[in-house]
Coordinates of C-alpha atoms and ligand atoms in Angstrom, one line a residue:
X962 CA 24.8 -48.2 -16.2
X963 CA 25.6 -44.7 -17.3
X964 CA 22.4 -42.7 -17.3
X965 CA 23.2 -40.7 -20.4
X966 CA 23.2 -43.8 -22.6
X967 CA 19.5 -44.0 -23.1
X968 CA 19.3 -40.2 -23.7
X969 CA 22.0 -40.4 -26.3
X970 CA 20.6 -43.4 -28.2
X971 CA 19.0 -41.3 -30.9
X972 CA 22.0 -39.1 -31.3
X973 CA 24.1 -42.2 -31.5
X974 CA 21.9 -43.5 -34.2
X975 CA 22.4 -40.4 -36.2
X976 CA 26.2 -40.7 -35.6
X977 CA 26.2 -44.2 -36.9
X978 CA 24.4 -43.1 -40.0
X979 CA 26.7 -40.2 -40.4
X980 CA 29.7 -42.5 -40.0
X981 CA 28.5 -44.4 -43.1
X982 CA 28.4 -41.2 -45.1
X983 CA 31.8 -40.1 -43.8
X984 CA 33.3 -43.3 -45.1
X985 CA 31.9 -42.6 -48.5
X986 CA 33.1 -39.1 -48.6
X987 CA 36.4 -39.8 -47.0
X988 CA 36.7 -36.4 -45.3
X989 CA 38.8 -37.3 -42.4
X990 CA 42.1 -39.1 -42.3
X991 CA 42.1 -40.4 -38.8
X992 CA 40.8 -40.0 -35.3
X993 CA 37.9 -37.6 -35.7
X994 CA 35.9 -39.9 -33.6
X995 CA 34.5 -39.0 -30.3
X996 CA 30.8 -39.4 -30.9
X997 CA 30.9 -42.0 -33.4
X998 CA 31.6 -43.9 -30.3
X999 CA 28.4 -44.4 -28.3
X1000 CA 26.3 -45.8 -31.2
X1001 CA 27.4 -49.3 -31.3
X1002 CA 25.3 -51.2 -28.7
X1003 CA 22.7 -48.6 -28.3
X1004 CA 21.3 -48.9 -31.8
X1005 CA 21.5 -52.6 -31.8
X1006 CA 24.4 -52.9 -34.1
X1007 CA 26.5 -55.9 -34.0
X1008 CA 28.8 -56.1 -31.0
X1009 CA 32.4 -57.2 -30.9
X1010 CA 32.8 -60.7 -32.2
X1011 CA 35.3 -63.3 -30.9
X1012 CA 37.4 -63.4 -33.9
X1013 CA 39.7 -61.5 -34.8
X1014 CA 40.6 -61.4 -31.2
X1015 CA 41.3 -58.4 -29.0
X1016 CA 44.8 -58.0 -27.5
X1017 CA 45.1 -60.3 -24.4
X1018 CA 48.3 -59.4 -22.5
X1019 CA 47.6 -57.3 -19.4
X1020 CA 50.2 -54.5 -19.6
X1021 CA 48.9 -52.1 -16.9
X1022 CA 46.1 -52.0 -14.5
X1023 CA 44.9 -49.2 -12.2
X1024 CA 41.6 -47.8 -11.1
X1025 CA 41.5 -45.5 -14.1
X1026 CA 43.1 -47.6 -16.8
X1027 CA 43.5 -51.1 -18.1
X1028 CA 46.0 -51.6 -21.0
X1029 CA 45.6 -54.8 -23.0
X1030 CA 48.4 -55.4 -25.5
X1031 CA 49.5 -57.8 -28.2
X1032 CA 53.1 -57.3 -27.2
X1033 CA 54.5 -58.0 -23.8
X1034 CA 55.3 -54.6 -22.2
X1035 CA 57.6 -54.2 -19.1
X1036 CA 55.9 -52.5 -16.2
X1037 CA 58.2 -49.5 -16.6
X1038 CA 57.5 -49.0 -20.2
X1039 CA 57.5 -45.2 -21.0
X1040 CA 54.1 -45.5 -22.8
X1041 CA 52.4 -46.8 -19.6
X1042 CA 54.0 -44.1 -17.5
X1043 CA 52.9 -41.4 -20.0
X1044 CA 49.3 -42.7 -19.9
X1045 CA 49.3 -42.6 -16.2
X1046 CA 50.7 -39.1 -16.2
X1047 CA 48.2 -38.0 -18.8
X1048 CA 45.4 -39.1 -16.6
X1049 CA 46.7 -37.0 -13.8
X1050 CA 47.3 -34.0 -16.1
X1051 CA 43.8 -34.1 -17.5
X1052 CA 42.1 -34.6 -14.2
X1053 CA 44.2 -31.9 -12.5
X1054 CA 43.9 -29.3 -15.2
X1055 CA 40.2 -29.7 -15.6
X1056 CA 39.5 -30.4 -11.9
X1057 CA 37.7 -33.7 -12.8
X1058 CA 36.2 -36.0 -10.1
X1059 CA 37.3 -39.5 -9.6
X1060 CA 36.5 -41.6 -12.7
X1061 CA 33.4 -43.8 -12.2
X1062 CA 34.6 -46.2 -14.9
X1063 CA 37.9 -47.7 -16.0
X1064 CA 39.0 -47.0 -19.5
X1065 CA 40.3 -50.0 -21.4
X1066 CA 43.0 -49.5 -24.0
X1067 CA 43.4 -52.2 -26.6
X1068 CA 46.8 -51.9 -28.3
X1069 CA 47.2 -54.0 -31.4
X1070 CA 50.5 -55.1 -32.7
X1071 CA 50.0 -53.7 -36.2
X1072 CA 47.5 -51.9 -38.3
X1073 CA 46.2 -55.0 -40.1
X1074 CA 45.2 -56.7 -36.9
X1075 CA 43.6 -53.5 -35.7
X1076 CA 41.8 -52.9 -38.9
X1077 CA 40.5 -56.5 -39.0
X1078 CA 39.2 -56.3 -35.5
X1079 CA 37.5 -53.0 -36.0
X1080 CA 35.9 -54.2 -39.3
X1081 CA 34.7 -57.3 -37.6
X1082 CA 33.4 -55.7 -34.4
X1083 CA 32.1 -52.4 -35.7
X1084 CA 31.6 -52.7 -39.5
X1085 CA 29.6 -49.5 -39.6
X1086 CA 32.6 -47.3 -38.4
X1087 CA 34.8 -45.7 -41.1
X1088 CA 38.5 -46.6 -41.2
X1089 CA 40.4 -44.4 -38.7
X1090 CA 43.8 -44.7 -37.1
X1091 CA 42.4 -45.0 -33.6
X1092 CA 39.0 -45.0 -32.0
X1093 CA 37.4 -44.3 -28.7
X1094 CA 34.2 -46.5 -28.4
X1095 CA 31.9 -46.1 -25.4
X1096 CA 29.2 -48.7 -24.8
X1097 CA 27.1 -49.9 -22.0
X1098 CA 29.8 -52.5 -21.4
X1099 CA 33.0 -50.4 -21.3
X1100 CA 34.8 -47.3 -22.4
X1101 CA 37.3 -48.6 -24.9
X1102 CA 40.2 -47.2 -26.9
X1103 CA 41.5 -49.1 -29.9
X1104 CA 44.9 -48.3 -31.4
X1105 CA 47.9 -50.0 -33.0
X1106 CA 51.6 -49.6 -32.8
X1107 CA 52.6 -47.0 -35.4
X1108 CA 54.4 -43.7 -35.9
X1109 CA 51.5 -41.8 -34.3
X1110 CA 50.9 -44.1 -31.4
X1111 CA 51.7 -41.5 -28.7
X1112 CA 49.5 -38.8 -30.3
X1113 CA 46.6 -41.2 -31.0
X1114 CA 46.7 -42.7 -27.5
X1115 CA 46.8 -39.3 -25.8
X1116 CA 43.8 -38.1 -27.9
X1117 CA 41.6 -41.1 -27.5
X1118 CA 42.5 -41.7 -23.8
X1119 CA 41.5 -38.0 -23.1
X1120 CA 38.1 -38.8 -24.5
X1121 CA 38.0 -41.8 -22.3
X1122 CA 39.0 -39.9 -19.2
X1123 CA 36.3 -37.2 -19.8
X1124 CA 33.5 -39.8 -20.4
X1125 CA 34.6 -41.8 -17.4
X1126 CA 34.3 -38.7 -15.1
X1127 CA 31.4 -36.7 -16.5
X1128 CA 27.8 -37.4 -17.5
X1129 CA 28.3 -35.8 -20.9
X1130 CA 30.6 -33.7 -22.9
X1131 CA 29.4 -31.6 -25.8
X1132 CA 31.0 -32.8 -29.1
X1133 CA 33.0 -29.6 -29.8
X1134 CA 34.3 -29.4 -26.4
X1135 CA 35.2 -33.1 -26.3
X1136 CA 37.3 -32.7 -29.4
X1137 CA 38.8 -29.4 -28.4
X1138 CA 40.0 -30.9 -25.2
X1139 CA 41.3 -34.1 -26.9
X1140 CA 43.2 -32.0 -29.4
X1141 CA 44.6 -29.9 -26.5
X1142 CA 45.9 -32.8 -24.5
X1143 CA 47.3 -34.9 -27.4
X1144 CA 50.3 -32.8 -27.8
X1145 CA 53.4 -33.1 -25.6
X1146 CA 56.3 -31.0 -26.6
X1147 CA 54.6 -27.8 -25.5
X1148 CA 51.5 -28.9 -23.6
X1149 CA 48.3 -27.8 -25.2
X1150 CA 50.0 -26.0 -28.1
X1151 CA 49.3 -26.9 -31.7
X1152 CA 51.4 -24.7 -33.9
X1153 CA 49.6 -25.7 -37.1
X1154 CA 46.2 -25.0 -35.7
X1155 CA 47.4 -21.7 -34.1
X1156 CA 48.8 -20.4 -37.5
X1157 CA 45.6 -21.4 -39.3
X1158 CA 43.4 -19.7 -36.8
X1159 CA 45.4 -16.5 -36.8
X1160 CA 45.7 -16.4 -40.6
X1161 CA 41.9 -16.8 -40.8
X1162 CA 41.3 -13.9 -38.4
X1163 CA 43.7 -11.7 -40.5
X1164 CA 41.5 -12.5 -43.5
X1165 CA 38.3 -11.5 -41.8
X1166 CA 37.1 -14.8 -40.3
X1167 CA 34.8 -14.4 -37.3
X1168 CA 34.7 -17.1 -34.6
X1169 CA 31.3 -18.6 -33.8
X1170 CA 31.0 -20.7 -30.7
X1171 CA 27.2 -21.0 -31.2
X1172 CA 27.9 -22.8 -34.4
X1173 CA 30.3 -25.1 -32.7
X1174 CA 27.7 -25.8 -30.0
X1175 CA 25.1 -26.6 -32.7
X1176 CA 27.2 -29.5 -34.0
X1177 CA 26.0 -32.8 -32.6
X1178 CA 27.3 -35.4 -35.0
X1179 CA 30.7 -36.3 -36.1
X1180 CA 29.8 -35.9 -39.8
X1181 CA 29.1 -32.3 -39.2
X1182 CA 32.6 -31.5 -37.9
X1183 CA 35.1 -30.6 -40.4
X1184 CA 38.8 -30.1 -39.9
X1185 CA 38.3 -26.4 -39.3
X1186 CA 35.9 -27.1 -36.5
X1187 CA 38.5 -29.1 -34.7
X1188 CA 40.9 -26.2 -35.0
X1189 CA 38.3 -23.6 -33.7
X1190 CA 37.4 -26.0 -30.9
X1191 CA 41.1 -26.3 -29.9
X1192 CA 41.5 -22.5 -30.0
X1193 CA 38.5 -22.0 -27.7
X1194 CA 39.8 -24.5 -25.2
X1195 CA 43.3 -22.9 -25.4
X1196 CA 41.7 -19.5 -24.9
X1197 CA 39.5 -20.5 -22.0
X1198 CA 42.4 -22.3 -20.2
X1199 CA 45.0 -19.6 -20.8
X1200 CA 43.5 -16.2 -21.4
X1201 CA 42.7 -15.3 -17.8
X1202 CA 41.8 -16.8 -14.4
X1203 CA 38.2 -15.8 -15.1
X1204 CA 37.9 -17.7 -18.4
X1205 CA 39.5 -20.8 -16.9
X1206 CA 37.1 -20.7 -14.0
X1207 CA 34.1 -20.4 -16.4
X1208 CA 35.3 -23.6 -18.2
X1209 CA 36.0 -25.5 -15.0
X1210 CA 32.6 -24.5 -13.6
X1211 CA 30.9 -25.8 -16.7
X1212 CA 32.8 -29.1 -16.5
X1213 CA 31.9 -29.2 -12.8
X1214 CA 28.2 -29.1 -13.7
X1215 CA 28.6 -31.8 -16.3
X1216 CA 29.5 -34.1 -13.4
X1217 CA 25.8 -34.3 -12.6
X1218 CA 23.9 -32.6 -15.3
X1219 CA 24.3 -34.0 -18.8
X1220 CA 22.6 -31.0 -20.4
X1221 CA 23.4 -27.8 -18.6
X1222 CA 22.9 -24.3 -20.0
X1223 CA 25.2 -23.7 -23.0
X1224 CA 28.7 -22.6 -22.2
X1225 CA 28.4 -19.7 -24.7
X1226 CA 25.5 -18.3 -22.7
X1227 CA 27.5 -18.4 -19.5
X1228 CA 30.6 -16.9 -21.1
X1229 CA 28.6 -13.9 -22.5
X1230 CA 26.8 -13.3 -19.2
X1231 CA 30.0 -13.1 -17.3
X1232 CA 32.1 -11.5 -20.0
X1233 CA 29.9 -9.6 -22.5
X1234 CA 32.9 -9.0 -24.8
X1235 CA 34.0 -12.6 -24.8
X1236 CA 33.7 -13.0 -28.6
X1237 CA 35.9 -10.0 -29.3
X1238 CA 38.3 -11.1 -26.6
X1239 CA 38.6 -14.5 -28.3
X1240 CA 39.1 -13.0 -31.6
X1241 CA 41.9 -10.9 -30.3
X1242 CA 43.4 -13.9 -28.6
X1243 CA 43.1 -16.0 -31.9
X1244 CA 44.8 -13.2 -33.9
X1245 CA 47.7 -13.3 -31.5
X1246 CA 48.1 -17.1 -31.8
X1247 CA 50.1 -16.8 -35.0
X1248 CA 52.8 -14.6 -33.6
X1249 CA 55.8 -16.5 -32.2
X1250 CA 56.7 -13.4 -30.1
X1251 CA 53.2 -12.8 -28.9
X1252 CA 52.3 -13.2 -25.2
X1253 CA 49.9 -16.0 -26.2
X1254 CA 52.2 -18.2 -28.3
X1255 CA 55.4 -17.5 -26.5
X1256 CA 54.2 -18.4 -23.0
X1257 CA 51.6 -21.2 -23.1
X1258 CA 53.4 -23.4 -20.6
X1259 CA 53.9 -20.5 -18.1
X1260 CA 50.3 -19.6 -18.3
X1261 CA 49.0 -23.1 -17.6
Ligands
ZN1008 ZN1 38.5 -37.2 -31.0

């Protein structure tokens, strides 16, 4: 059993309560999900029921992943190849250890079946297009065939890979990394977020990693927080070898220690001007000719 489960029980209880509020307010359209996840079994909520059923066809199986689908998928289906490649990309980029758990992806044939299952199994969760749900039993991704299937699976499977490899991942970093790895055309690059962050900086916005670190429930995270989380991840991975090393060292400690010293403290100790450097980086994200926006793939 994952040792962090007990420690996170109270947090998960709060997340479950928050999820109920989120549904009422309808803030988020889709996958803003990561920590809604652990609550289900830990707070004694109802577990998955037998009906509606989960997808039953085994489409892929490896040490890291089991893909269960409603549809029969050929072994060489591009989706399977992409998930396998994503696992390697995430593990290599972040220098993650071997997964200690397999991530199970349940791929429903359509939204109706998906929604019926989620409503039956996890009635406390608000409607979202895809979910990552971690329990004492398994790390599971739930999704359905739709226009955004690639993006959804990449985002949720990234959560799965992280939680199958590390003892814990702070909420903001969990989401920032999932946002980073969900895109494919220019890996890690989200043009909408980049433009939004750069515009905000031009209007006087000041980044605040301490505020991001204080967020511990999904209900506290607004769309803007996902953007800023993505931008910090992009900055840490691309700004310099030193910033990349600081992030990787932090993730390395999360292999064994679920509650290490805050990343912000480490960053400022090593680079006292880190906040100003991030702000400059964020300002340059909006320029298509900037070193930042123009060369993300080369810098990786
Ligand atoms: Zn997420």
